[in-house]
Coordinates of C-alpha atoms and ligand atoms in Angstrom, one line a residue:
M1 CA 89.0 86.8 57.3
K2 CA 89.6 90.4 56.4
L3 CA 91.9 92.3 58.7
N4 CA 92.5 96.1 58.9
I5 CA 95.8 96.7 60.7
A6 CA 97.0 100.0 62.0
V7 CA 100.8 99.9 61.8
L8 CA 102.7 102.2 64.2
P9 CA 106.4 101.8 63.6
G10 CA 107.5 104.7 66.0
D11 CA 111.1 105.4 66.8
G12 CA 114.6 103.9 66.9
I13 CA 114.6 100.3 65.7
G14 CA 110.8 100.5 65.5
P15 CA 110.5 100.9 61.7
E16 CA 113.1 98.1 61.0
I17 CA 111.3 95.5 63.1
S18 CA 107.9 96.7 62.0
A19 CA 108.7 96.0 58.4
Q20 CA 109.6 92.4 59.3
G21 CA 106.3 92.0 61.3
V22 CA 104.3 93.3 58.3
D23 CA 106.1 91.0 55.9
V24 CA 105.4 88.0 58.1
M25 CA 101.8 89.0 58.5
S26 CA 101.4 89.4 54.7
A27 CA 103.0 86.0 54.1
V28 CA 100.6 84.3 56.5
C29 CA 97.6 86.1 55.1
K30 CA 98.5 85.1 51.6
K31 CA 99.1 81.5 52.6
F32 CA 95.7 81.1 54.5
G33 CA 93.6 83.3 52.2
H34 CA 93.1 86.2 54.5
E35 CA 92.7 89.7 53.2
V36 CA 94.8 92.3 55.0
C37 CA 95.3 96.0 54.6
Y38 CA 97.6 98.2 56.5
E39 CA 97.2 101.8 57.5
Y40 CA 100.4 103.5 58.8
A41 CA 100.3 106.1 61.5
L42 CA 102.7 108.3 63.4
C43 CA 103.5 108.0 67.1
G44 CA 106.3 108.8 69.5
A45 CA 109.3 111.1 68.9
D46 CA 108.7 110.8 65.2
A47 CA 105.2 112.2 65.6
I48 CA 106.5 115.0 67.9
D49 CA 109.0 116.0 65.2
K50 CA 106.4 115.9 62.4
V51 CA 103.2 117.2 64.0
G52 CA 104.1 118.2 67.6
D53 CA 102.1 115.4 69.3
P54 CA 103.3 111.9 70.3
F55 CA 99.8 110.4 69.7
P56 CA 98.0 112.6 67.2
E57 CA 94.3 112.5 66.8
E58 CA 94.6 111.1 63.3
T59 CA 96.6 108.2 64.7
Y60 CA 93.9 107.6 67.3
E61 CA 91.2 107.6 64.6
I62 CA 93.2 105.1 62.5
C63 CA 93.7 102.8 65.5
K64 CA 90.1 103.1 66.6
K65 CA 88.7 101.8 63.3
A66 CA 91.3 99.1 62.8
D67 CA 90.8 95.5 63.8
A68 CA 94.2 95.5 65.5
V69 CA 97.3 97.7 66.0
L70 CA 100.8 96.4 65.2
F71 CA 103.0 98.7 67.4
S72 CA 106.8 98.7 67.5
A73 CA 108.5 101.1 69.9
V74 CA 108.8 104.7 71.0
G75 CA 111.5 106.7 72.7
D76 CA 114.4 109.0 71.8
P77 CA 117.5 109.9 73.9
K78 CA 117.0 113.6 73.1
F79 CA 114.1 113.6 75.6
D80 CA 115.6 111.2 78.2
N81 CA 118.0 113.7 79.8
D82 CA 115.7 116.6 79.7
P83 CA 113.4 116.4 82.8
T84 CA 111.9 119.8 81.8
A85 CA 110.7 118.6 78.3
K86 CA 107.0 119.4 78.1
V87 CA 106.2 116.5 75.7
R88 CA 107.7 113.1 75.6
P89 CA 107.5 110.2 73.1
E90 CA 106.4 107.8 75.9
Q91 CA 103.3 109.9 76.4
G92 CA 102.2 108.7 73.0
L93 CA 102.2 105.1 74.2
L94 CA 100.4 106.0 77.4
A95 CA 97.8 108.0 75.5
M96 CA 97.2 105.1 73.2
R97 CA 96.7 102.7 76.1
K98 CA 94.4 105.1 77.8
K99 CA 92.3 106.2 74.8
L100 CA 91.9 102.6 73.6
G101 CA 91.1 101.4 77.1
L102 CA 93.8 98.7 77.0
F103 CA 93.7 97.7 80.6
A104 CA 95.1 94.2 80.2
N105 CA 98.7 93.7 79.1
I106 CA 99.6 90.1 78.5
R107 CA 103.3 89.4 78.6
P108 CA 104.3 85.8 78.2
V109 CA 107.8 84.8 79.5
Q110 CA 109.0 81.7 77.7
T111 CA 112.3 80.1 77.1
F112 CA 113.7 78.6 73.9
K113 CA 115.6 75.4 74.4
C114 CA 118.4 76.2 72.1
L115 CA 119.0 79.6 73.8
L116 CA 119.0 78.4 77.4
H117 CA 122.8 79.1 77.6
K118 CA 122.1 82.7 76.7
S119 CA 120.1 83.3 79.9
P120 CA 121.9 85.0 82.7
L121 CA 120.4 82.3 85.0
R122 CA 121.6 78.7 85.2
A123 CA 120.0 76.6 82.4
D124 CA 118.6 74.1 84.9
L125 CA 116.7 76.9 86.6
V126 CA 115.2 78.4 83.4
E127 CA 114.5 75.2 81.5
G128 CA 110.7 74.9 81.1
A129 CA 110.0 78.3 82.6
D130 CA 106.7 79.4 81.0
F131 CA 104.5 82.0 82.6
L132 CA 102.3 84.9 81.8
C133 CA 102.5 88.2 83.5
I134 CA 99.2 90.1 83.3
R135 CA 99.9 93.7 83.9
E136 CA 97.2 96.3 84.6
L137 CA 97.9 99.0 82.0
T138 CA 95.6 102.0 82.4
G139 CA 95.7 102.8 86.1
G140 CA 97.9 103.2 89.1
M141 CA 100.8 105.7 89.4
Y142 CA 101.2 106.0 85.6
F143 CA 97.8 107.8 85.4
G144 CA 97.0 109.0 89.0
E145 CA 97.2 112.6 90.0
K146 CA 100.7 114.0 89.7
Y147 CA 102.4 117.1 90.9
Q148 CA 105.9 118.5 90.4
D149 CA 107.6 121.7 91.5
N150 CA 111.2 122.4 92.3
D151 CA 111.0 121.1 95.9
M152 CA 108.3 118.5 95.9
A153 CA 106.7 116.0 93.5
Y154 CA 104.3 113.1 93.8
D155 CA 102.4 110.5 91.8
T156 CA 99.3 108.9 93.1
N157 CA 98.8 105.1 93.0
M158 CA 95.0 105.0 92.8
Y159 CA 92.9 102.0 91.9
T160 CA 89.1 101.7 91.9
R161 CA 87.2 98.4 92.6
P162 CA 86.0 98.0 88.9
E163 CA 89.6 98.5 87.6
I164 CA 90.9 95.8 90.0
E165 CA 88.0 93.4 89.4
R166 CA 88.3 93.5 85.6
I167 CA 92.0 92.8 85.5
L168 CA 91.8 90.1 88.2
K169 CA 89.1 88.4 86.1
V170 CA 91.5 88.3 83.2
G171 CA 94.1 86.7 85.6
F172 CA 91.7 84.0 86.8
E173 CA 90.5 83.3 83.3
Y174 CA 94.0 82.8 81.9
A175 CA 94.8 80.6 84.9
M176 CA 91.8 78.4 84.0
K177 CA 93.1 78.0 80.5
R178 CA 96.6 77.2 81.7
R179 CA 98.0 75.3 84.7
K180 CA 95.4 76.8 87.1
H181 CA 97.8 78.6 89.3
L182 CA 97.4 82.4 89.8
T183 CA 99.8 84.5 91.8
V184 CA 98.5 87.9 92.8
V185 CA 101.5 90.2 93.2
D186 CA 101.2 93.2 95.5
K187 CA 102.7 95.1 98.4
A188 CA 99.8 94.7 100.8
N189 CA 102.1 95.0 103.8
V190 CA 102.7 98.7 103.0
L191 CA 100.3 100.0 100.3
A192 CA 96.6 100.7 100.8
S193 CA 96.0 100.2 97.0
S194 CA 97.6 96.7 97.3
R195 CA 95.4 95.8 100.3
L196 CA 92.3 96.6 98.2
W197 CA 93.7 94.4 95.4
R198 CA 94.3 91.5 97.8
Q199 CA 90.8 91.9 99.4
I200 CA 89.1 91.8 96.0
A201 CA 91.2 88.9 94.9
Q202 CA 90.2 87.0 98.0
E203 CA 86.5 87.8 97.3
M204 CA 86.8 86.6 93.7
A205 CA 88.9 83.4 94.3
P206 CA 86.0 81.2 95.5
A207 CA 84.3 81.6 92.1
Y208 CA 87.4 79.8 90.6
P209 CA 87.7 76.8 92.9
E210 CA 90.0 75.0 90.5
V211 CA 92.6 77.8 90.5
R212 CA 95.3 77.7 93.2
T213 CA 95.5 81.3 94.1
D214 CA 98.5 82.6 96.1
Y215 CA 99.5 86.1 97.1
M216 CA 103.1 87.4 97.0
Y217 CA 104.7 90.7 97.8
V218 CA 106.4 92.2 94.8
D219 CA 109.9 92.2 96.4
N220 CA 109.5 88.6 97.1
A221 CA 108.1 87.9 93.6
A222 CA 111.2 89.7 92.1
M223 CA 113.4 87.3 94.0
R224 CA 111.3 84.2 93.2
M225 CA 111.4 84.9 89.5
I226 CA 115.2 84.6 89.6
Q227 CA 115.4 81.7 92.1
E228 CA 112.6 79.6 90.7
P229 CA 111.0 81.0 87.5
G230 CA 109.3 77.6 87.0
F231 CA 107.1 78.4 90.1
F232 CA 104.9 80.8 88.2
D233 CA 102.0 80.1 85.8
V234 CA 100.0 83.3 85.7
M235 CA 100.8 86.3 87.7
V236 CA 98.6 89.4 87.9
T237 CA 99.8 92.8 89.1
E238 CA 99.4 96.5 89.0
N239 CA 100.8 98.8 86.3
T240 CA 104.2 99.8 87.9
F241 CA 105.0 96.4 89.4
G242 CA 104.2 94.8 86.1
D243 CA 106.5 97.2 84.2
I244 CA 109.4 96.3 86.4
L245 CA 108.8 92.6 86.7
T246 CA 108.3 92.1 83.0
D247 CA 111.7 93.6 82.2
E248 CA 113.1 91.1 84.7
G249 CA 111.1 88.3 83.1
S250 CA 112.3 89.2 79.6
C251 CA 115.9 88.6 80.4
I252 CA 115.2 85.1 81.7
S253 CA 114.8 84.0 78.0
G254 CA 118.3 85.3 77.1
S255 CA 117.3 88.4 75.1
M256 CA 114.7 91.1 75.5
G257 CA 114.3 90.9 71.7
L258 CA 112.4 87.7 72.0
L259 CA 109.3 88.6 73.9
P260 CA 106.0 89.8 72.5
S261 CA 102.9 91.2 74.2
A262 CA 99.3 91.9 73.7
S263 CA 97.3 94.7 75.2
T264 CA 93.6 94.3 75.2
G265 CA 90.6 96.0 76.7
E266 CA 87.7 98.1 75.5
S267 CA 88.7 98.9 72.0
T268 CA 91.2 97.8 69.3
P269 CA 93.8 95.4 70.7
V270 CA 97.5 96.3 70.3
F271 CA 100.3 93.8 69.7
E272 CA 103.9 94.9 70.4
P273 CA 107.3 93.7 71.5
I274 CA 108.1 94.4 75.1
H275 CA 111.5 95.9 74.3
G276 CA 112.0 99.6 73.7
S277 CA 113.3 101.6 70.8
W278 CA 117.0 100.9 71.3
P279 CA 118.1 104.2 69.6
Q280 CA 121.8 103.2 69.5
A281 CA 121.0 100.4 67.1
K282 CA 118.8 102.5 64.8
G283 CA 119.5 101.8 61.1
L284 CA 122.2 99.2 61.8
N285 CA 120.1 96.2 60.9
I286 CA 121.0 94.4 64.1
A287 CA 117.8 94.5 66.1
N288 CA 116.1 91.2 66.7
P289 CA 112.7 91.1 64.9
L290 CA 111.5 88.0 66.7
A291 CA 109.5 89.8 69.5
Q292 CA 107.7 91.8 66.8
I293 CA 107.1 88.7 64.7
L294 CA 105.8 86.7 67.7
S295 CA 103.5 89.7 68.4
V296 CA 102.0 88.9 65.0
A297 CA 101.5 85.3 66.2
M298 CA 99.6 86.7 69.2
L299 CA 97.5 88.8 66.9
F300 CA 96.4 85.8 64.9
E301 CA 95.7 83.8 68.0
Y302 CA 93.6 86.7 69.4
F303 CA 91.4 86.3 66.4
G304 CA 91.1 82.6 66.9
C305 CA 93.6 81.7 64.1
K306 CA 95.5 79.1 66.0
V307 CA 97.1 77.4 62.9
E308 CA 98.4 80.7 61.6
G309 CA 99.9 81.6 65.0
A310 CA 101.4 78.1 65.3
L311 CA 103.1 78.4 61.9
I312 CA 104.8 81.6 62.9
R313 CA 106.0 80.1 66.1
E314 CA 107.3 77.0 64.3
A315 CA 109.1 79.3 61.8
V316 CA 110.7 81.3 64.7
D317 CA 111.8 78.0 66.4
A318 CA 113.2 76.8 63.1
S319 CA 115.2 80.0 62.5
L320 CA 116.8 79.7 66.0
D321 CA 117.6 76.0 65.4
A322 CA 119.1 76.9 62.0
H323 CA 121.3 79.6 63.8
V324 CA 119.7 82.3 61.7
R325 CA 120.0 84.7 64.5
T326 CA 120.7 88.4 65.2
P327 CA 124.1 89.1 66.8
E328 CA 123.0 89.2 70.5
I329 CA 121.9 85.6 70.4
Q330 CA 124.3 84.2 67.8
M331 CA 126.8 81.6 68.6
E332 CA 130.4 82.6 68.8
G333 CA 131.9 82.5 65.3
G334 CA 128.4 82.0 63.8
A335 CA 127.3 83.8 60.7
K336 CA 125.8 87.3 61.3
Y337 CA 122.2 87.7 60.3
G338 CA 120.6 91.1 60.3
T339 CA 117.0 92.2 61.1
K340 CA 116.0 91.9 57.5
E341 CA 117.7 88.6 56.9
V342 CA 116.0 86.9 59.9
G343 CA 112.7 88.3 58.8
A344 CA 113.2 87.2 55.2
W345 CA 114.2 83.7 56.3
I346 CA 111.0 83.4 58.4
V347 CA 108.9 84.6 55.4
D348 CA 110.5 82.1 53.2
Y349 CA 109.8 79.3 55.8
I350 CA 106.2 80.3 56.0
E351 CA 105.9 80.2 52.2
R352 CA 107.4 76.7 52.0
H353 CA 105.5 75.1 54.9
S354 CA 101.9 74.7 56.0
Ligands
IPM401 C1 106.7 99.2 78.7 C2 107.6 100.4 78.6 C3 106.7 101.6 78.8 C4 106.0 101.5 80.2 C5 107.4 103.0 78.6 C6 108.0 103.1 77.3 C7 106.4 104.1 78.9 O1 108.6 100.4 79.6 O2 105.8 99.0 77.9 O3 107.0 98.4 79.6 O4 106.6 102.0 81.2 O5 104.9 101.0 80.3
MG402 MG1 108.7 98.6 80.7

């Protein structure tokens, strides 16, 4: 296979974890005889500083013609506390999602056996938890009509039938490939948009008779994820609820630095960690590269390269078992490995195994 990859390192710890993702990707390509070439592009605060636009046209062109995008993180504190800023790094990420038509964001929540004690939840609750959150990514409040003056502001949570149908279809199809249990998360007791989601889901469900479909209000789902994460198999939800629930889901595994994601839709798919740019850690070589590296595994799997994906996952598991871990998941008194050292260990593992 020949792969053209657009690499968008972005801000904060982005460039450091991006480098590890690229090294792992190259090692896998070399091992399996795939040809890969990378084209780097600007985004986020870095792009604002350099060209005044968080998702420049040139970056869009590079992404559009690539086979996949390897994205890292955007965000910079200098914009966070300035509500009057006209342009923000996050707009770059939103523009990328919208322009590439990435309506389906797949966020797997998994646990690692040797890290169960790192979860804020009791180990017996999290053990075996393994679910997918499918988050609608190009609609809802994020993109609906907005207004803001000094005395009033609003965001509109609008969804159309085709937008709802296409994301629910993704939900049903993933459920068919997994344990055949789909939870549609909404707030249909209050929101009109949610009632339309629920109505459409009920219309579609009979076409998937093997799937057990249930409906859950988002507040209840937030509680259930903590009380009984093992309940879920596939959950599907709108943009804002998905944003909130996936941060909650990410801490179940013990570190936000462990969870990858894939965003797919009409154009080039994007693979990215679900964590942000962690500006305080920038340049310190302490950020966990595993979410980025597992995003590379998702990339290979997307292209049907299961063995390649499996080797990356095996290498990640082996690094954790060997206690080659970044500080936030290291054992007390354990050796300190940095971002680069964890990445290099995984590359070495890939080179030595098949
Ligand atoms: C995420 C992030 C983004 C979002 C931000 C950075 C705009 O939190 O990918 O979950 O809200 O979608
Ligand atoms: Mg988020």
